[in-house]
Amino acid sequence: MNEKELMLTSILNCSRSDLYAQPVKLNPEDSARFEKMKERRAEGEPLQYILGSWDFMGLKFLVDERVLIPRPETETLVELALEKAKAFADREIEILDLGTGSGNIAVALAHFIKNCRVTTVDISQDALEVAQHNAAYNRVEQRITFLNGDMKNFLNKFRTEGKTFDMIISNPPYVKRSQLSSLQLEVRREPALALDGGEDGLDFYRVIIAGAADILKHNAFLLFEIGDDQAEDIKNIFASYSGYKNWEIIQDLTNRDRIIIVKRES
Ligand code: GLN
């Protein structure tokens, strides 16, 4: 659907074909909403925020300026996690999602893996409220725990408590700080907190790789989304820790490096 169609189907709560079945006549209230949407769009606001929801893995998610908009490349990350989760098919799977944002990864995993529990961490309380809403909307809130705070602190806490996971997944902020201001207008409307990966874009990979080793079970997976030019640098960070084995780099649908997955072998 084009943008106009997406706006109209959202306002009229109808399908695309309904729009063409007969000439669309908007009542004054709907017409005002449509005009307002077009105005916001013309000002550079992302279409997804204007519509208020977006599809990810075939599920519906509330999205607004509190959270990063779910991206198609992150579906590749979730699909890989679903594939790897088959290895643990016969028991309860403990998953940790670091920097959950809208909750898209956690909710999709909980929806598709019935025998999993997901722990999510986000430093933004605002984002966690959106994630909680999305978990409830998709009826998986019973199997997701929401923790507010710095992921580094939680990684330490899990280690001290002896809490371990079968899978740690993350789409952390990975944009270089110097590049934030040159991002597309729409992307600059998204929370900088969800994009800013520090000076070289790798801050969160350092934190996760350092903290994850101690809380991954034997044969557990660590996987994350990466920037398309970051695979080598991240491999070098991994190389300075023992215990991570068999890394694979996987491309997104546009053939760019987008995911790194490693297995924990003690
Ligand atoms: N893929 C996003 C972008 O380039 C970045 C997402 C992130 O930092 N995790 O806009």
PDB file of C-alpha atoms and ligand atoms in Angstrom:
ATOM      1  CA  MET A   1       0.000   0.000   0.000  1.00  0.00           C
ATOM      2  CA  ASN A   2       1.172   3.512  -0.631  1.00  0.00           C
ATOM      3  CA  GLU A   3       1.179   6.075   2.167  1.00  0.00           C
ATOM      4  CA  LYS A   4      -2.178   7.583   1.249  1.00  0.00           C
ATOM      5  CA  GLU A   5      -3.766   4.132   1.232  1.00  0.00           C
ATOM      6  CA  LEU A   6      -2.197   3.298   4.591  1.00  0.00           C
ATOM      7  CA  MET A   7      -3.608   6.502   6.091  1.00  0.00           C
ATOM      8  CA  LEU A   8      -7.079   5.928   4.667  1.00  0.00           C
ATOM      9  CA  THR A   9      -7.311   2.254   5.634  1.00  0.00           C
ATOM     10  CA  SER A  10      -6.213   3.255   9.139  1.00  0.00           C
ATOM     11  CA  ILE A  11      -8.810   6.052   9.415  1.00  0.00           C
ATOM     12  CA  LEU A  12     -11.636   3.993   7.922  1.00  0.00           C
ATOM     13  CA  ASN A  13     -10.518   0.719   9.501  1.00  0.00           C
ATOM     14  CA  CYS A  14     -10.941  -1.030   6.168  1.00  0.00           C
ATOM     15  CA  SER A  15      -8.908  -3.040   3.681  1.00  0.00           C
ATOM     16  CA  ARG A  16      -7.140  -1.702   0.603  1.00  0.00           C
ATOM     17  CA  SER A  17      -9.696  -3.241  -1.728  1.00  0.00           C
ATOM     18  CA  ASP A  18     -12.521  -1.511   0.200  1.00  0.00           C
ATOM     19  CA  LEU A  19     -10.944   1.795  -0.830  1.00  0.00           C
ATOM     20  CA  TYR A  20     -11.529   0.960  -4.473  1.00  0.00           C
ATOM     21  CA  ALA A  21     -14.850  -0.877  -4.227  1.00  0.00           C
ATOM     22  CA  GLN A  22     -16.652   2.443  -4.377  1.00  0.00           C
ATOM     23  CA  PRO A  23     -15.533   6.072  -4.312  1.00  0.00           C
ATOM     24  CA  VAL A  24     -14.271   6.968  -0.830  1.00  0.00           C
ATOM     25  CA  LYS A  25     -16.392   9.614   0.863  1.00  0.00           C
ATOM     26  CA  LEU A  26     -14.909  10.890   4.104  1.00  0.00           C
ATOM     27  CA  ASN A  27     -17.181  12.425   6.720  1.00  0.00           C
ATOM     28  CA  PRO A  28     -15.960  15.785   8.083  1.00  0.00           C
ATOM     29  CA  GLU A  29     -14.296  14.209  11.116  1.00  0.00           C
ATOM     30  CA  ASP A  30     -12.387  11.605   9.080  1.00  0.00           C
ATOM     31  CA  SER A  31     -11.518  14.206   6.508  1.00  0.00           C
ATOM     32  CA  ALA A  32      -9.985  16.404   9.228  1.00  0.00           C
ATOM     33  CA  ARG A  33      -7.985  13.411  10.520  1.00  0.00           C
ATOM     34  CA  PHE A  34      -6.718  12.688   7.013  1.00  0.00           C
ATOM     35  CA  GLU A  35      -5.659  16.304   6.511  1.00  0.00           C
ATOM     36  CA  LYS A  36      -3.893  16.300   9.889  1.00  0.00           C
ATOM     37  CA  MET A  37      -2.046  13.088   8.983  1.00  0.00           C
ATOM     38  CA  LYS A  38      -0.870  14.538   5.669  1.00  0.00           C
ATOM     39  CA  GLU A  39       0.263  17.690   7.455  1.00  0.00           C
ATOM     40  CA  ARG A  40       2.307  15.735  10.018  1.00  0.00           C
ATOM     41  CA  ARG A  41       3.824  13.659   7.223  1.00  0.00           C
ATOM     42  CA  ALA A  42       4.769  16.801   5.278  1.00  0.00           C
ATOM     43  CA  GLU A  43       6.604  17.989   8.376  1.00  0.00           C
ATOM     44  CA  GLY A  44       8.798  14.903   8.241  1.00  0.00           C
ATOM     45  CA  GLU A  45       7.177  12.771  10.918  1.00  0.00           C
ATOM     46  CA  PRO A  46       7.531   9.031  10.228  1.00  0.00           C
ATOM     47  CA  LEU A  47       4.399   7.492   8.738  1.00  0.00           C
ATOM     48  CA  GLN A  48       4.477   4.760  11.404  1.00  0.00           C
ATOM     49  CA  TYR A  49       4.098   7.279  14.260  1.00  0.00           C
ATOM     50  CA  ILE A  50       1.267   8.989  12.450  1.00  0.00           C
ATOM     51  CA  LEU A  51      -0.583   5.711  11.933  1.00  0.00           C
ATOM     52  CA  GLY A  52       0.204   4.772  15.543  1.00  0.00           C
ATOM     53  CA  SER A  53       0.885   1.128  14.811  1.00  0.00           C
ATOM     54  CA  TRP A  54       3.089  -0.975  12.579  1.00  0.00           C
ATOM     55  CA  ASP A  55       3.393  -4.577  11.543  1.00  0.00           C
ATOM     56  CA  PHE A  56       6.352  -6.713  12.615  1.00  0.00           C
ATOM     57  CA  MET A  57       6.504 -10.468  11.966  1.00  0.00           C
ATOM     58  CA  GLY A  58       2.822 -10.324  11.048  1.00  0.00           C
ATOM     59  CA  LEU A  59       1.895  -8.910  14.467  1.00  0.00           C
ATOM     60  CA  LYS A  60       0.583  -5.444  15.244  1.00  0.00           C
ATOM     61  CA  PHE A  61       2.649  -3.096  17.427  1.00  0.00           C
ATOM     62  CA  LEU A  62       1.825   0.275  18.915  1.00  0.00           C
ATOM     63  CA  VAL A  63       4.574   2.702  17.890  1.00  0.00           C
ATOM     64  CA  ASP A  64       5.061   6.338  18.797  1.00  0.00           C
ATOM     65  CA  GLU A  65       7.906   8.745  19.463  1.00  0.00           C
ATOM     66  CA  ARG A  66       8.862   6.844  22.626  1.00  0.00           C
ATOM     67  CA  VAL A  67      10.279   3.932  20.602  1.00  0.00           C
ATOM     68  CA  LEU A  68      12.309   2.985  17.548  1.00  0.00           C
ATOM     69  CA  ILE A  69      10.101   1.844  14.676  1.00  0.00           C
ATOM     70  CA  PRO A  70      10.441  -1.913  14.045  1.00  0.00           C
ATOM     71  CA  ARG A  71      12.485  -2.497  10.881  1.00  0.00           C
ATOM     72  CA  PRO A  72      12.219  -5.314   8.317  1.00  0.00           C
ATOM     73  CA  GLU A  73      15.886  -6.252   8.869  1.00  0.00           C
ATOM     74  CA  THR A  74      15.075  -7.020  12.500  1.00  0.00           C
ATOM     75  CA  GLU A  75      12.631  -9.654  11.245  1.00  0.00           C
ATOM     76  CA  THR A  76      15.671 -11.498   9.884  1.00  0.00           C
ATOM     77  CA  LEU A  77      17.091 -11.463  13.429  1.00  0.00           C
ATOM     78  CA  VAL A  78      13.874 -12.843  14.907  1.00  0.00           C
ATOM     79  CA  GLU A  79      13.581 -15.516  12.203  1.00  0.00           C
ATOM     80  CA  LEU A  80      17.086 -16.685  13.021  1.00  0.00           C
ATOM     81  CA  ALA A  81      16.237 -16.811  16.735  1.00  0.00           C
ATOM     82  CA  LEU A  82      13.145 -18.899  15.943  1.00  0.00           C
ATOM     83  CA  GLU A  83      15.270 -21.294  13.935  1.00  0.00           C
ATOM     84  CA  LYS A  84      17.861 -21.646  16.717  1.00  0.00           C
ATOM     85  CA  ALA A  85      15.191 -22.061  19.382  1.00  0.00           C
ATOM     86  CA  LYS A  86      14.241 -25.383  17.765  1.00  0.00           C
ATOM     87  CA  ALA A  87      17.369 -26.840  19.374  1.00  0.00           C
ATOM     88  CA  PHE A  88      15.673 -26.431  22.772  1.00  0.00           C
ATOM     89  CA  ALA A  89      12.244 -27.528  21.640  1.00  0.00           C
ATOM     90  CA  ASP A  90      11.529 -29.914  24.471  1.00  0.00           C
ATOM     91  CA  ARG A  91      11.892 -27.644  27.488  1.00  0.00           C
ATOM     92  CA  GLU A  92      11.298 -24.126  28.735  1.00  0.00           C
ATOM     93  CA  ILE A  93      13.577 -21.626  26.999  1.00  0.00           C
ATOM     94  CA  GLU A  94      14.882 -18.578  28.860  1.00  0.00           C
ATOM     95  CA  ILE A  95      15.520 -15.606  26.577  1.00  0.00           C
ATOM     96  CA  LEU A  96      16.993 -12.206  27.413  1.00  0.00           C
ATOM     97  CA  ASP A  97      16.239  -9.244  25.125  1.00  0.00           C
ATOM     98  CA  LEU A  98      18.512  -6.265  25.788  1.00  0.00           C
ATOM     99  CA  GLY A  99      17.186  -2.833  24.818  1.00  0.00           C
ATOM    100  CA  THR A 100      13.692  -3.991  24.011  1.00  0.00           C
ATOM    101  CA  GLY A 101      12.227  -0.685  22.770  1.00  0.00           C
ATOM    102  CA  SER A 102       8.710  -1.313  21.456  1.00  0.00           C
ATOM    103  CA  GLY A 103       9.051  -4.939  22.556  1.00  0.00           C
ATOM    104  CA  ASN A 104       8.884  -6.132  18.963  1.00  0.00           C
ATOM    105  CA  ILE A 105      11.569  -8.807  19.339  1.00  0.00           C
ATOM    106  CA  ALA A 106      10.390 -10.042  22.749  1.00  0.00           C
ATOM    107  CA  VAL A 107       6.708 -10.122  21.827  1.00  0.00           C
ATOM    108  CA  ALA A 108       7.332 -11.868  18.500  1.00  0.00           C
ATOM    109  CA  LEU A 109       9.508 -14.501  20.204  1.00  0.00           C
ATOM    110  CA  ALA A 110       6.932 -15.080  22.939  1.00  0.00           C
ATOM    111  CA  HIS A 111       4.212 -15.343  20.312  1.00  0.00           C
ATOM    112  CA  PHE A 112       6.033 -17.869  18.119  1.00  0.00           C
ATOM    113  CA  ILE A 113       7.870 -19.889  20.805  1.00  0.00           C
ATOM    114  CA  LYS A 114       5.211 -21.141  23.164  1.00  0.00           C
ATOM    115  CA  ASN A 115       7.696 -22.733  25.560  1.00  0.00           C
ATOM    116  CA  CYS A 116       9.766 -19.592  26.174  1.00  0.00           C
ATOM    117  CA  ARG A 117       9.970 -16.932  28.829  1.00  0.00           C
ATOM    118  CA  VAL A 118      11.487 -13.589  27.903  1.00  0.00           C
ATOM    119  CA  THR A 119      13.222 -11.106  30.176  1.00  0.00           C
ATOM    120  CA  THR A 120      13.492  -7.630  28.684  1.00  0.00           C
ATOM    121  CA  VAL A 121      15.632  -4.713  29.752  1.00  0.00           C
ATOM    122  CA  ASP A 122      15.383  -1.104  28.650  1.00  0.00           C
ATOM    123  CA  ILE A 123      16.828   2.075  30.100  1.00  0.00           C
ATOM    124  CA  SER A 124      13.777   4.001  28.938  1.00  0.00           C
ATOM    125  CA  GLN A 125      10.704   3.642  31.157  1.00  0.00           C
ATOM    126  CA  ASP A 126       8.705   5.276  28.356  1.00  0.00           C
ATOM    127  CA  ALA A 127       9.754   2.552  25.936  1.00  0.00           C
ATOM    128  CA  LEU A 128       8.902  -0.164  28.461  1.00  0.00           C
ATOM    129  CA  GLU A 129       5.378   1.192  28.739  1.00  0.00           C
ATOM    130  CA  VAL A 130       4.993   0.773  24.983  1.00  0.00           C
ATOM    131  CA  ALA A 131       6.517  -2.719  25.176  1.00  0.00           C
ATOM    132  CA  GLN A 132       4.110  -3.708  27.960  1.00  0.00           C
ATOM    133  CA  HIS A 133       1.189  -2.464  25.958  1.00  0.00           C
ATOM    134  CA  ASN A 134       2.379  -4.475  22.947  1.00  0.00           C
ATOM    135  CA  ALA A 135       2.836  -7.613  25.035  1.00  0.00           C
ATOM    136  CA  ALA A 136      -0.697  -7.297  26.394  1.00  0.00           C
ATOM    137  CA  TYR A 137      -2.136  -6.507  22.957  1.00  0.00           C
ATOM    138  CA  ASN A 138      -0.526  -9.659  21.570  1.00  0.00           C
ATOM    139  CA  ARG A 139      -1.499 -11.685  24.663  1.00  0.00           C
ATOM    140  CA  VAL A 140       1.979 -12.722  25.733  1.00  0.00           C
ATOM    141  CA  GLU A 141       2.433 -10.469  28.779  1.00  0.00           C
ATOM    142  CA  GLN A 142       2.316 -13.473  31.149  1.00  0.00           C
ATOM    143  CA  ARG A 143       5.587 -14.762  29.733  1.00  0.00           C
ATOM    144  CA  ILE A 144       7.540 -11.495  29.562  1.00  0.00           C
ATOM    145  CA  THR A 145       9.303  -9.690  32.404  1.00  0.00           C
ATOM    146  CA  PHE A 146      10.049  -5.996  31.961  1.00  0.00           C
ATOM    147  CA  LEU A 147      13.072  -4.495  33.709  1.00  0.00           C
ATOM    148  CA  ASN A 148      13.897  -0.817  33.679  1.00  0.00           C
ATOM    149  CA  GLY A 149      17.539   0.209  33.874  1.00  0.00           C
ATOM    150  CA  ASP A 150      21.007   0.071  32.407  1.00  0.00           C
ATOM    151  CA  MET A 151      21.750  -3.254  30.691  1.00  0.00           C
ATOM    152  CA  LYS A 152      25.261  -3.305  32.160  1.00  0.00           C
ATOM    153  CA  ASN A 153      23.861  -3.297  35.699  1.00  0.00           C
ATOM    154  CA  PHE A 154      21.398  -6.048  34.897  1.00  0.00           C
ATOM    155  CA  LEU A 155      24.084  -8.185  33.253  1.00  0.00           C
ATOM    156  CA  ASN A 156      26.109  -7.888  36.483  1.00  0.00           C
ATOM    157  CA  LYS A 157      23.073  -8.603  38.594  1.00  0.00           C
ATOM    158  CA  PHE A 158      22.189 -11.775  36.660  1.00  0.00           C
ATOM    159  CA  ARG A 159      25.782 -12.974  37.023  1.00  0.00           C
ATOM    160  CA  THR A 160      25.790 -12.374  40.784  1.00  0.00           C
ATOM    161  CA  GLU A 161      22.446 -14.111  41.157  1.00  0.00           C
ATOM    162  CA  GLY A 162      23.500 -17.043  38.977  1.00  0.00           C
ATOM    163  CA  LYS A 163      20.666 -16.422  36.532  1.00  0.00           C
ATOM    164  CA  THR A 164      21.365 -17.944  33.101  1.00  0.00           C
ATOM    165  CA  PHE A 165      19.781 -17.850  29.655  1.00  0.00           C
ATOM    166  CA  ASP A 166      19.478 -20.066  26.573  1.00  0.00           C
ATOM    167  CA  MET A 167      19.499 -17.107  24.274  1.00  0.00           C
ATOM    168  CA  ILE A 168      20.486 -13.459  24.528  1.00  0.00           C
ATOM    169  CA  ILE A 169      19.223 -11.275  21.725  1.00  0.00           C
ATOM    170  CA  SER A 170      19.558  -7.578  21.061  1.00  0.00           C
ATOM    171  CA  ASN A 171      19.094  -4.858  18.493  1.00  0.00           C
ATOM    172  CA  PRO A 172      21.143  -2.301  20.393  1.00  0.00           C
ATOM    173  CA  PRO A 173      21.757   1.295  19.365  1.00  0.00           C
ATOM    174  CA  TYR A 174      24.606   1.053  16.847  1.00  0.00           C
ATOM    175  CA  VAL A 175      24.811   4.317  14.940  1.00  0.00           C
ATOM    176  CA  LYS A 176      28.064   6.264  15.346  1.00  0.00           C
ATOM    177  CA  ARG A 177      27.389   9.411  17.366  1.00  0.00           C
ATOM    178  CA  SER A 178      28.896  11.621  14.661  1.00  0.00           C
ATOM    179  CA  GLN A 179      26.441  10.212  12.131  1.00  0.00           C
ATOM    180  CA  LEU A 180      23.278  10.864  14.129  1.00  0.00           C
ATOM    181  CA  SER A 181      22.782  14.345  12.746  1.00  0.00           C
ATOM    182  CA  SER A 182      23.099  13.181   9.144  1.00  0.00           C
ATOM    183  CA  LEU A 183      20.475  10.451   9.399  1.00  0.00           C
ATOM    184  CA  GLN A 184      17.331  10.723   7.293  1.00  0.00           C
ATOM    185  CA  LEU A 185      14.860  13.312   8.575  1.00  0.00           C
ATOM    186  CA  GLU A 186      12.406  10.611   9.679  1.00  0.00           C
ATOM    187  CA  VAL A 187      15.033   8.633  11.573  1.00  0.00           C
ATOM    188  CA  ARG A 188      16.012  11.778  13.453  1.00  0.00           C
ATOM    189  CA  ARG A 189      12.470  11.837  14.856  1.00  0.00           C
ATOM    190  CA  GLU A 190      13.143   8.497  16.548  1.00  0.00           C
ATOM    191  CA  PRO A 191      14.618   8.402  20.074  1.00  0.00           C
ATOM    192  CA  ALA A 192      18.356   9.135  19.903  1.00  0.00           C
ATOM    193  CA  LEU A 193      18.696   6.817  22.892  1.00  0.00           C
ATOM    194  CA  ALA A 194      17.693   3.913  20.636  1.00  0.00           C
ATOM    195  CA  LEU A 195      20.205   4.786  17.914  1.00  0.00           C
ATOM    196  CA  ASP A 196      23.286   6.268  19.577  1.00  0.00           C
ATOM    197  CA  GLY A 197      25.953   3.561  19.830  1.00  0.00           C
ATOM    198  CA  GLY A 198      28.646   5.930  21.119  1.00  0.00           C
ATOM    199  CA  GLU A 199      31.760   7.298  19.412  1.00  0.00           C
ATOM    200  CA  ASP A 200      32.350   4.284  17.140  1.00  0.00           C
ATOM    201  CA  GLY A 201      28.837   2.799  17.354  1.00  0.00           C
ATOM    202  CA  LEU A 202      30.116  -0.247  19.228  1.00  0.00           C
ATOM    203  CA  ASP A 203      29.530   0.689  22.886  1.00  0.00           C
ATOM    204  CA  PHE A 204      26.667  -1.729  23.462  1.00  0.00           C
ATOM    205  CA  TYR A 205      28.400  -4.653  21.756  1.00  0.00           C
ATOM    206  CA  ARG A 206      31.295  -4.225  24.199  1.00  0.00           C
ATOM    207  CA  VAL A 207      28.933  -4.229  27.168  1.00  0.00           C
ATOM    208  CA  ILE A 208      26.895  -7.198  25.936  1.00  0.00           C
ATOM    209  CA  ILE A 209      29.851  -9.346  24.875  1.00  0.00           C
ATOM    210  CA  ALA A 210      31.620  -8.703  28.198  1.00  0.00           C
ATOM    211  CA  GLY A 211      28.531  -9.397  30.279  1.00  0.00           C
ATOM    212  CA  ALA A 212      26.848 -12.201  28.364  1.00  0.00           C
ATOM    213  CA  ALA A 213      29.516 -14.903  28.561  1.00  0.00           C
ATOM    214  CA  ASP A 214      28.896 -15.536  32.270  1.00  0.00           C
ATOM    215  CA  ILE A 215      25.140 -15.807  31.998  1.00  0.00           C
ATOM    216  CA  LEU A 216      24.784 -17.930  28.869  1.00  0.00           C
ATOM    217  CA  LYS A 217      24.104 -21.602  29.412  1.00  0.00           C
ATOM    218  CA  HIS A 218      26.213 -24.224  27.677  1.00  0.00           C
ATOM    219  CA  ASN A 219      25.217 -24.318  23.979  1.00  0.00           C
ATOM    220  CA  ALA A 220      23.256 -21.081  24.367  1.00  0.00           C
ATOM    221  CA  PHE A 221      23.183 -18.442  21.630  1.00  0.00           C
ATOM    222  CA  LEU A 222      24.035 -14.773  21.606  1.00  0.00           C
ATOM    223  CA  LEU A 223      22.749 -12.950  18.568  1.00  0.00           C
ATOM    224  CA  PHE A 224      22.404  -9.342  17.615  1.00  0.00           C
ATOM    225  CA  GLU A 225      21.666  -6.958  14.847  1.00  0.00           C
ATOM    226  CA  ILE A 226      24.685  -4.978  13.669  1.00  0.00           C
ATOM    227  CA  GLY A 227      25.480  -2.076  11.377  1.00  0.00           C
ATOM    228  CA  ASP A 228      26.464  -3.256   7.890  1.00  0.00           C
ATOM    229  CA  ASP A 229      30.104  -2.171   8.343  1.00  0.00           C
ATOM    230  CA  GLN A 230      30.587  -3.463  11.899  1.00  0.00           C
ATOM    231  CA  ALA A 231      31.035  -7.246  11.502  1.00  0.00           C
ATOM    232  CA  GLU A 232      34.856  -7.208  11.573  1.00  0.00           C
ATOM    233  CA  ASP A 233      35.086  -4.896  14.584  1.00  0.00           C
ATOM    234  CA  ILE A 234      32.579  -6.973  16.514  1.00  0.00           C
ATOM    235  CA  LYS A 235      34.398 -10.201  15.646  1.00  0.00           C
ATOM    236  CA  ASN A 236      37.512  -8.616  17.142  1.00  0.00           C
ATOM    237  CA  ILE A 237      35.656  -7.814  20.357  1.00  0.00           C
ATOM    238  CA  PHE A 238      34.500 -11.442  20.552  1.00  0.00           C
ATOM    239  CA  ALA A 239      38.018 -12.669  19.940  1.00  0.00           C
ATOM    240  CA  SER A 240      39.214 -11.102  23.188  1.00  0.00           C
ATOM    241  CA  TYR A 241      36.885 -13.349  25.229  1.00  0.00           C
ATOM    242  CA  SER A 242      37.147 -17.108  25.451  1.00  0.00           C
ATOM    243  CA  GLY A 243      34.052 -19.257  25.374  1.00  0.00           C
ATOM    244  CA  TYR A 244      32.342 -17.884  22.301  1.00  0.00           C
ATOM    245  CA  LYS A 245      32.434 -20.293  19.363  1.00  0.00           C
ATOM    246  CA  ASN A 246      31.195 -20.781  15.821  1.00  0.00           C
ATOM    247  CA  TRP A 247      30.244 -17.277  14.891  1.00  0.00           C
ATOM    248  CA  GLU A 248      28.218 -16.685  11.815  1.00  0.00           C
ATOM    249  CA  ILE A 249      27.494 -13.421  10.062  1.00  0.00           C
ATOM    250  CA  ILE A 250      24.176 -13.253   8.293  1.00  0.00           C
ATOM    251  CA  GLN A 251      22.971 -10.816   5.645  1.00  0.00           C
ATOM    252  CA  ASP A 252      19.656  -9.022   5.521  1.00  0.00           C
ATOM    253  CA  LEU A 253      17.295  -9.027   2.535  1.00  0.00           C
ATOM    254  CA  THR A 254      19.410  -6.374   0.821  1.00  0.00           C
ATOM    255  CA  ASN A 255      22.542  -8.541   1.214  1.00  0.00           C
ATOM    256  CA  ARG A 256      24.193  -6.352   3.840  1.00  0.00           C
ATOM    257  CA  ASP A 257      25.864  -7.844   6.917  1.00  0.00           C
ATOM    258  CA  ARG A 258      23.156  -7.509   9.571  1.00  0.00           C
ATOM    259  CA  ILE A 259      23.408 -10.200  12.213  1.00  0.00           C
ATOM    260  CA  ILE A 260      26.116 -11.893  14.226  1.00  0.00           C
ATOM    261  CA  ILE A 261      25.314 -15.079  16.075  1.00  0.00           C
ATOM    262  CA  VAL A 262      27.674 -17.004  18.332  1.00  0.00           C
ATOM    263  CA  LYS A 263      27.341 -20.078  20.419  1.00  0.00           C
ATOM    264  CA  ARG A 264      28.529 -20.346  23.993  1.00  0.00           C
ATOM    265  CA  GLU A 265      30.756 -23.344  24.508  1.00  0.00           C
ATOM    266  CA  SER A 266      32.574 -23.723  27.768  1.00  0.00           C
TER     267      SER A 266
HETATM  268  N1  GLN B   1      18.831   0.212  11.510  1.00  0.00           N
HETATM  269  C1  GLN B   1      18.683   1.456  12.206  1.00  0.00           C
HETATM  270  C2  GLN B   1      18.999   2.597  11.280  1.00  0.00           C
HETATM  271  O1  GLN B   1      19.939   2.540  10.540  1.00  0.00           O
HETATM  272  C3  GLN B   1      19.568   1.530  13.424  1.00  0.00           C
HETATM  273  C4  GLN B   1      18.971   0.733  14.501  1.00  0.00           C
HETATM  274  C5  GLN B   1      19.860   0.627  15.694  1.00  0.00           C
HETATM  275  O2  GLN B   1      20.692   1.476  16.012  1.00  0.00           O
HETATM  276  N2  GLN B   1      19.676  -0.430  16.353  1.00  0.00           N
HETATM  277  O3  GLN B   1      18.284   3.563  11.276  1.00  0.00           O
END
